[in-house]
Amino acid sequence: MAEVLVYVDHVDGAVRKPTLELLTLARRIGEPVAVHLGAGADTAAPVLAQHGAVKVLTADAPEFAEYLVAPKVDALQAAYDAVSPAAVLLPSSAEGKEIAARLAVRIGSGIITDAVDLEAGDEGPVATQSVFAASFTTKSRVSKGTPVITVKPNSAAPEAAPAAGTVEQLAVTVAESSKGTKIVSRTPRESTGRPELTEAAIVVSGGRGVNGAENFPVIEALADSLGAAVGASRAAVDAGWYPHTNQVGQTGKSVSPQLYIAAGISGAIQHRAGMQTSKTIVAINKDAEAPIFDLVDYGVVGDLFDVVPALTDEVKSRKG
Ligand SMILES: Cc1cc2nc3c(=O)[nH]c(=O)nc-3n(C[C@H](O)[C@H](O)[C@H](O)COP(=O)(O)OP(=O)(O)OC[C@H]3O[C@@H](n4cnc5c(N)ncnc54)[C@H](O)[C@@H]3O)c2cc1C
């Protein structure tokens, strides 16, 4: 069976959920071979094996941390040369997409980004994408070279499928030309204790209807009761009520959670572009004519300051 390279996104060996989703999707196409770069391979390997990796190729080099993505591309290319895979899958993060694009150029392959599903096809893997502000769903496949595909978080539920997960060292030579951009400092982002917006299974977002930074704790309380990330519309961000890092939409982040709750958000096309592929959408808006109600699974016409706290209390009481 053909092998499929899966680029592992991790923090010191703690494998992030989108990688487990990639392994699940990779098994539809062939045998997943995980590529783990940097420290922590010992921690990561059993988790990767548990989710279907037949092999784990590992490499650690100081250059991975000292420079921007190019040394990682060197390593992924070394894995590609060693395996000759049927496809290369990466998470659709900013870094994942940059590595994917550079690899595709180097190996002369076509690339598909932001896939939301993946299936095997007679002439190679077929990727589903949601395009033009999620107005269309397309299916496409790479027609040149080995498909390089980035997949959005939450596109598949990770499934356990124990495999050998044999750990092998990958020989990597970092090219001089890959050392063009050195990282000179790092500042850890202040942790909110909430899941990462683009990876969260549940997102609760607030818009202009929240009417002030001082009211965002209402949204945060519902998010925390559900273990969700907090998002915001551009109107709320532009007003300075919530950080830009939490903006959902065309000029913010693209999310695709199992559940998206929009409170006090009208549903402008630019907001929809960032959340329309969510599996279940719930809106709370006091205007029954708000366009957001055109795309929801469940809608509540009401004042968010009544509905959201009541919902939070109900969630908490059911968790009991
Ligand atoms: C190039 C470009 C890029 C853009 N990118 C983005 C983007 O990435 N993300 C984004 O979100 N927008 C983006 N926008 C802006 C977008 O067009 C809208 O202006 C914005 O999404 C509106 O935000 P909103 O829904 O919070 O505010 P509004 O459209 O003002 O809607 C507020 C809603 O809250 C409701 N409401 C008010 N009070 C309450 C209450 N107490 N209880 C319940 N409901 C209440 C109102 O009925 C209304 O429907 C972009 C625009 C442009 C031109």
Short mmCIF file of C-alpha atoms and ligand atoms in Angstrom, two decimals:
data_model
loop_
_atom_site.label_atom_id
_atom_site.label_comp_id
_atom_site.label_asym_id
_atom_site.label_seq_id
_atom_site.Cartn_x
_atom_site.Cartn_y
_atom_site.Cartn_z
CA MET A 1 0.00 0.00 0.00
CA ALA A 2 1.26 3.50 -0.83
CA GLU A 3 2.65 5.59 1.98
CA VAL A 4 1.32 9.03 2.84
CA LEU A 5 3.53 11.56 4.63
CA VAL A 6 1.89 13.41 7.50
CA TYR A 7 3.68 16.47 8.87
CA VAL A 8 3.39 16.47 12.67
CA ASP A 9 2.35 19.69 14.41
CA HIS A 10 3.42 19.46 18.04
CA VAL A 11 4.71 21.38 21.03
CA ASP A 12 7.78 19.58 22.43
CA GLY A 13 6.30 16.23 21.44
CA ALA A 14 2.71 16.96 22.55
CA VAL A 15 0.93 16.17 19.28
CA ARG A 16 -1.79 18.66 18.39
CA LYS A 17 -5.22 17.41 17.46
CA PRO A 18 -5.15 18.48 13.78
CA THR A 19 -2.28 16.02 13.23
CA LEU A 20 -4.39 13.16 14.60
CA GLU A 21 -7.12 14.23 12.19
CA LEU A 22 -4.58 14.14 9.34
CA LEU A 23 -3.55 10.60 10.29
CA THR A 24 -7.21 9.55 10.19
CA LEU A 25 -7.64 11.08 6.72
CA ALA A 26 -4.29 9.70 5.51
CA ARG A 27 -5.49 6.16 6.22
CA ARG A 28 -8.16 6.62 3.55
CA ILE A 29 -5.39 7.05 0.97
CA GLY A 30 -2.62 4.79 2.19
CA GLU A 31 -0.32 4.03 5.09
CA PRO A 32 0.50 7.11 7.20
CA VAL A 33 4.17 7.89 7.78
CA ALA A 34 4.54 10.70 10.33
CA VAL A 35 7.34 13.26 10.07
CA HIS A 36 8.25 14.63 13.49
CA LEU A 37 10.75 17.50 13.57
CA GLY A 38 12.31 18.95 16.70
CA ALA A 39 12.37 17.73 20.30
CA GLY A 40 9.92 15.31 21.87
CA ALA A 41 9.80 12.46 19.34
CA ASP A 42 9.80 9.92 22.20
CA THR A 43 6.64 11.46 23.60
CA ALA A 44 4.97 11.84 20.22
CA ALA A 45 5.76 8.45 18.67
CA PRO A 46 3.34 6.32 20.78
CA VAL A 47 0.51 8.79 20.14
CA LEU A 48 1.22 8.81 16.41
CA ALA A 49 1.39 4.99 16.36
CA GLN A 50 -1.91 4.80 18.26
CA HIS A 51 -3.51 6.86 15.48
CA GLY A 52 -2.22 4.82 12.58
CA ALA A 53 1.37 5.86 11.84
CA VAL A 54 3.21 2.83 10.49
CA LYS A 55 6.47 4.76 10.72
CA VAL A 56 7.63 7.89 12.50
CA LEU A 57 10.51 9.69 10.79
CA THR A 58 12.24 11.99 13.23
CA ALA A 59 14.90 14.65 12.98
CA ASP A 60 16.06 17.25 15.42
CA ALA A 61 18.34 20.11 14.49
CA PRO A 62 18.86 23.50 16.17
CA GLU A 63 18.07 25.16 12.83
CA PHE A 64 14.39 24.17 13.14
CA ALA A 65 14.04 26.56 16.06
CA GLU A 66 16.59 29.16 14.97
CA TYR A 67 15.20 29.99 11.54
CA LEU A 68 11.80 30.41 9.95
CA VAL A 69 10.29 27.47 8.05
CA ALA A 70 12.92 26.73 5.38
CA PRO A 71 14.96 24.17 7.42
CA LYS A 72 11.73 22.27 8.12
CA VAL A 73 11.09 22.21 4.37
CA ASP A 74 14.56 20.70 3.90
CA ALA A 75 13.60 17.97 6.37
CA LEU A 76 10.20 17.29 4.86
CA GLN A 77 11.82 17.11 1.44
CA ALA A 78 14.33 14.57 2.82
CA ALA A 79 11.37 12.50 4.07
CA TYR A 80 9.71 12.86 0.67
CA ASP A 81 12.87 11.64 -1.09
CA ALA A 82 13.18 8.70 1.33
CA VAL A 83 9.57 7.55 1.07
CA SER A 84 8.28 8.58 -2.40
CA PRO A 85 4.81 8.97 -0.92
CA ALA A 86 1.43 9.00 -2.65
CA ALA A 87 0.62 12.32 -0.97
CA VAL A 88 1.93 14.76 1.63
CA LEU A 89 -0.53 16.10 4.20
CA LEU A 90 -0.02 19.09 6.48
CA PRO A 91 -2.27 21.04 8.83
CA SER A 92 -3.73 24.25 7.38
CA SER A 93 -1.96 26.52 9.86
CA ALA A 94 0.01 29.53 8.64
CA GLU A 95 3.22 27.53 9.11
CA GLY A 96 1.76 24.34 7.60
CA LYS A 97 0.66 26.19 4.47
CA GLU A 98 4.02 27.88 4.03
CA ILE A 99 5.91 24.61 4.39
CA ALA A 100 3.47 22.94 2.00
CA ALA A 101 3.83 25.65 -0.63
CA ARG A 102 7.62 25.61 -0.49
CA LEU A 103 7.73 21.83 -0.69
CA ALA A 104 5.33 21.79 -3.64
CA VAL A 105 7.54 24.26 -5.54
CA ARG A 106 10.67 22.25 -4.80
CA ILE A 107 9.21 18.90 -5.89
CA GLY A 108 7.29 20.37 -8.83
CA SER A 109 3.90 19.29 -7.51
CA GLY A 110 0.46 20.78 -7.38
CA ILE A 111 -0.90 21.90 -4.02
CA ILE A 112 -4.37 22.08 -2.50
CA THR A 113 -4.83 24.23 0.61
CA ASP A 114 -7.59 24.43 3.20
CA ALA A 115 -9.20 21.10 2.32
CA VAL A 116 -12.13 20.19 4.56
CA ASP A 117 -12.31 16.55 3.51
CA LEU A 118 -10.23 13.99 1.68
CA GLU A 119 -11.04 10.73 -0.04
CA ALA A 120 -9.22 8.22 -2.18
CA GLY A 121 -9.78 8.53 -5.95
CA ASP A 122 -8.80 6.47 -8.99
CA GLU A 123 -6.29 9.11 -10.07
CA GLY A 124 -5.14 10.26 -6.64
CA PRO A 125 -6.68 11.76 -3.53
CA VAL A 126 -9.70 14.02 -4.00
CA ALA A 127 -9.91 17.04 -1.70
CA THR A 128 -13.05 18.94 -0.79
CA GLN A 129 -12.73 22.70 -0.35
CA SER A 130 -15.19 25.37 0.61
CA VAL A 131 -14.54 28.38 -1.63
CA PHE A 132 -15.68 31.93 -2.46
CA ALA A 133 -16.68 32.80 1.09
CA ALA A 134 -18.06 29.28 1.46
CA SER A 135 -20.61 29.86 -1.33
CA PHE A 136 -19.39 26.78 -3.22
CA THR A 137 -18.04 23.38 -2.32
CA THR A 138 -15.48 22.04 -4.79
CA LYS A 139 -13.79 18.70 -5.19
CA SER A 140 -10.40 18.69 -6.82
CA ARG A 141 -7.28 16.65 -7.23
CA VAL A 142 -3.70 17.47 -8.02
CA SER A 143 -2.89 16.67 -11.64
CA LYS A 144 0.88 17.23 -11.51
CA GLY A 145 3.38 15.46 -9.27
CA THR A 146 2.72 14.19 -5.76
CA PRO A 147 -0.29 15.90 -4.17
CA VAL A 148 0.63 18.25 -1.33
CA ILE A 149 -2.53 18.97 0.65
CA THR A 150 -3.18 21.11 3.72
CA VAL A 151 -6.29 20.25 5.71
CA LYS A 152 -8.24 22.57 7.99
CA PRO A 153 -8.55 21.62 11.66
CA ASN A 154 -11.77 19.79 12.64
CA SER A 155 -12.19 18.25 9.16
CA ALA A 156 -12.28 14.72 10.60
CA ALA A 157 -12.76 13.12 13.99
CA PRO A 158 -9.46 11.52 15.08
CA GLU A 159 -9.82 7.76 15.27
CA ALA A 160 -7.49 5.37 17.04
CA ALA A 161 -6.05 2.69 14.72
CA PRO A 162 -2.98 1.20 16.38
CA ALA A 163 -0.05 0.64 14.00
CA ALA A 164 3.64 -0.16 14.39
CA GLY A 165 4.87 3.43 14.58
CA THR A 166 8.45 2.31 14.03
CA VAL A 167 10.73 5.24 14.82
CA GLU A 168 13.44 5.96 12.23
CA GLN A 169 15.98 8.74 12.19
CA LEU A 170 15.77 10.97 9.16
CA ALA A 171 19.07 12.32 7.82
CA VAL A 172 18.64 16.03 7.16
CA THR A 173 21.08 18.53 5.73
CA VAL A 174 19.94 22.08 6.25
CA ALA A 175 20.93 24.12 3.20
CA GLU A 176 22.75 27.45 3.64
CA SER A 177 20.01 29.05 1.56
CA SER A 178 17.49 27.94 4.22
CA LYS A 179 19.15 30.13 6.85
CA GLY A 180 18.06 33.44 5.37
CA THR A 181 15.66 34.47 8.15
CA LYS A 182 16.84 34.06 11.72
CA ILE A 183 14.48 34.19 14.69
CA VAL A 184 15.93 36.79 17.05
CA SER A 185 13.41 36.64 19.89
CA ARG A 186 10.26 34.89 21.03
CA THR A 187 7.50 36.17 23.31
CA PRO A 188 5.08 33.54 24.54
CA ARG A 189 1.47 34.55 24.10
CA GLU A 190 -0.39 35.04 27.35
CA SER A 191 -2.41 31.89 27.90
CA THR A 192 -6.16 32.22 28.33
CA GLY A 193 -6.49 28.56 29.24
CA ARG A 194 -8.95 28.25 26.35
CA PRO A 195 -8.40 26.11 23.27
CA GLU A 196 -6.75 27.59 20.18
CA LEU A 197 -9.43 29.31 18.08
CA THR A 198 -8.73 27.52 14.81
CA GLU A 199 -8.56 24.10 16.45
CA ALA A 200 -11.40 24.34 18.97
CA ALA A 201 -14.30 21.93 18.65
CA ILE A 202 -16.62 24.67 19.92
CA VAL A 203 -16.36 28.42 19.29
CA VAL A 204 -18.53 31.10 20.91
CA SER A 205 -18.27 34.47 19.16
CA GLY A 206 -19.52 37.91 20.05
CA GLY A 207 -20.23 40.84 17.74
CA ARG A 208 -21.30 44.45 17.87
CA GLY A 209 -24.36 43.38 19.84
CA VAL A 210 -22.09 42.66 22.82
CA ASN A 211 -21.83 46.43 23.05
CA GLY A 212 -18.51 46.91 24.82
CA ALA A 213 -15.37 45.20 26.04
CA GLU A 214 -16.82 45.17 29.55
CA ASN A 215 -19.59 42.82 28.35
CA PHE A 216 -17.37 40.21 26.66
CA PRO A 217 -17.13 38.20 29.92
CA VAL A 218 -20.74 37.16 29.14
CA ILE A 219 -19.44 35.46 25.96
CA GLU A 220 -16.37 34.10 27.78
CA ALA A 221 -18.51 32.55 30.51
CA LEU A 222 -20.55 30.58 27.95
CA ALA A 223 -17.32 29.57 26.18
CA ASP A 224 -15.79 28.38 29.44
CA SER A 225 -18.87 26.37 30.38
CA LEU A 226 -18.51 24.52 27.05
CA GLY A 227 -14.69 24.33 26.98
CA ALA A 228 -14.84 26.53 23.88
CA ALA A 229 -12.64 29.17 22.26
CA VAL A 230 -13.85 32.77 22.02
CA GLY A 231 -14.21 34.49 18.66
CA ALA A 232 -15.30 37.99 17.66
CA SER A 233 -16.64 39.78 14.62
CA ARG A 234 -14.57 42.48 13.01
CA ALA A 235 -16.96 45.12 14.31
CA ALA A 236 -16.18 44.01 17.87
CA VAL A 237 -12.45 43.84 17.15
CA ASP A 238 -12.32 47.21 15.37
CA ALA A 239 -14.10 48.76 18.34
CA GLY A 240 -11.26 47.48 20.52
CA TRP A 241 -13.50 45.16 22.54
CA TYR A 242 -11.56 42.00 21.77
CA PRO A 243 -8.08 41.20 20.34
CA HIS A 244 -7.57 40.91 16.62
CA THR A 245 -6.15 37.39 17.15
CA ASN A 246 -9.73 36.33 17.91
CA GLN A 247 -11.34 37.80 14.79
CA VAL A 248 -13.28 35.30 12.72
CA GLY A 249 -13.82 35.94 9.04
CA GLN A 250 -12.32 36.85 5.73
CA THR A 251 -9.65 39.08 7.24
CA GLY A 252 -9.46 37.12 10.48
CA LYS A 253 -9.26 33.43 11.22
CA SER A 254 -11.10 30.66 9.51
CA VAL A 255 -12.75 28.23 11.90
CA SER A 256 -14.59 25.01 11.26
CA PRO A 257 -15.69 23.71 14.67
CA GLN A 258 -18.32 21.11 15.48
CA LEU A 259 -20.39 23.91 17.06
CA TYR A 260 -20.28 27.67 16.36
CA ILE A 261 -22.36 30.01 18.48
CA ALA A 262 -22.71 33.60 17.20
CA ALA A 263 -24.11 36.14 19.64
CA GLY A 264 -24.95 39.67 18.50
CA ILE A 265 -23.46 39.07 15.04
CA SER A 266 -25.47 40.02 11.94
CA GLY A 267 -23.87 37.49 9.57
CA ALA A 268 -22.11 39.67 7.00
CA ILE A 269 -20.57 37.75 4.10
CA GLN A 270 -17.05 38.52 5.37
CA HIS A 271 -17.88 36.97 8.75
CA ARG A 272 -19.55 33.95 7.16
CA ALA A 273 -16.42 33.35 5.10
CA GLY A 274 -14.61 32.40 8.29
CA MET A 275 -17.20 30.16 9.94
CA GLN A 276 -19.65 28.84 7.38
CA THR A 277 -18.12 25.36 7.29
CA SER A 278 -18.86 24.86 11.00
CA LYS A 279 -20.83 21.66 11.49
CA THR A 280 -23.62 23.11 13.65
CA ILE A 281 -24.31 26.84 13.76
CA VAL A 282 -26.35 28.58 16.44
CA ALA A 283 -27.15 32.30 16.43
CA ILE A 284 -28.56 34.55 19.10
CA ASN A 285 -29.75 37.87 17.72
CA LYS A 286 -32.54 40.22 18.70
CA ASP A 287 -33.35 40.99 15.06
CA ALA A 288 -35.37 38.16 13.52
CA GLU A 289 -34.39 39.46 10.05
CA ALA A 290 -30.61 39.26 10.67
CA PRO A 291 -28.92 37.45 7.74
CA ILE A 292 -27.13 35.09 10.13
CA PHE A 293 -30.44 33.26 10.54
CA ASP A 294 -30.23 32.16 6.87
CA LEU A 295 -27.40 29.77 7.66
CA VAL A 296 -28.07 28.58 11.18
CA ASP A 297 -29.13 25.15 12.37
CA TYR A 298 -30.67 26.71 15.47
CA GLY A 299 -31.59 30.35 15.94
CA VAL A 300 -32.73 32.23 19.02
CA VAL A 301 -34.41 35.59 18.49
CA GLY A 302 -33.72 37.41 21.71
CA ASP A 303 -31.46 39.69 23.69
CA LEU A 304 -28.08 38.05 24.13
CA PHE A 305 -27.83 39.45 27.64
CA ASP A 306 -30.84 37.31 28.59
CA VAL A 307 -30.15 34.28 26.41
CA VAL A 308 -26.39 33.78 26.83
CA PRO A 309 -26.30 33.80 30.66
CA ALA A 310 -29.36 31.50 30.75
CA LEU A 311 -27.60 29.13 28.35
CA THR A 312 -24.42 29.25 30.44
CA ASP A 313 -26.38 28.37 33.60
CA GLU A 314 -28.15 25.54 31.79
CA VAL A 315 -24.88 24.08 30.48
CA LYS A 316 -23.32 24.29 33.95
CA SER A 317 -26.34 22.68 35.63
CA ARG A 318 -26.36 19.79 33.13
CA LYS A 319 -22.67 19.21 33.76
CA GLY A 320 -23.72 19.14 37.34
C1 LIG B 1 -12.75 43.79 3.18
C2 LIG B 1 -13.57 43.49 4.40
C3 LIG B 1 -13.16 42.45 5.22
C4 LIG B 1 -13.92 42.15 6.35
N1 LIG B 1 -13.51 41.09 7.16
C5 LIG B 1 -14.29 40.74 8.20
C6 LIG B 1 -13.94 39.64 9.01
O1 LIG B 1 -12.89 39.00 8.85
N2 LIG B 1 -14.77 39.30 10.02
C7 LIG B 1 -15.94 39.98 10.28
O2 LIG B 1 -16.64 39.61 11.23
N3 LIG B 1 -16.28 41.04 9.53
C8 LIG B 1 -15.48 41.44 8.53
N4 LIG B 1 -15.82 42.55 7.79
C9 LIG B 1 -16.90 43.41 8.30
C10 LIG B 1 -18.28 42.93 7.94
O3 LIG B 1 -18.66 43.44 6.68
C11 LIG B 1 -19.30 43.42 9.00
O4 LIG B 1 -19.22 44.82 9.08
C12 LIG B 1 -19.08 42.83 10.38
O5 LIG B 1 -18.96 41.44 10.30
C13 LIG B 1 -20.24 43.19 11.27
O6 LIG B 1 -20.01 42.71 12.57
P1 LIG B 1 -21.24 42.41 13.52
O7 LIG B 1 -22.08 41.35 12.91
O8 LIG B 1 -20.69 42.17 14.87
O9 LIG B 1 -21.97 43.83 13.59
P2 LIG B 1 -23.35 44.28 12.96
O10 LIG B 1 -23.45 43.97 11.52
O11 LIG B 1 -23.55 45.69 13.40
O12 LIG B 1 -24.40 43.33 13.69
C14 LIG B 1 -24.66 43.38 15.06
C15 LIG B 1 -25.82 42.45 15.31
O13 LIG B 1 -26.06 42.36 16.70
C16 LIG B 1 -27.44 42.31 16.91
N5 LIG B 1 -27.65 42.76 18.28
C17 LIG B 1 -27.47 44.00 18.80
N6 LIG B 1 -27.70 44.00 20.12
C18 LIG B 1 -28.06 42.74 20.45
C19 LIG B 1 -28.43 42.11 21.67
N7 LIG B 1 -28.44 42.78 22.84
N8 LIG B 1 -28.75 40.79 21.64
C20 LIG B 1 -28.73 40.09 20.49
N9 LIG B 1 -28.37 40.63 19.31
C21 LIG B 1 -28.05 41.95 19.29
C22 LIG B 1 -28.04 43.20 15.87
O14 LIG B 1 -29.39 42.84 15.60
C23 LIG B 1 -27.13 42.91 14.68
O15 LIG B 1 -27.66 41.88 13.86
C24 LIG B 1 -15.09 42.89 6.66
C25 LIG B 1 -15.48 43.91 5.82
C26 LIG B 1 -14.73 44.21 4.70
C27 LIG B 1 -15.20 45.33 3.80
#
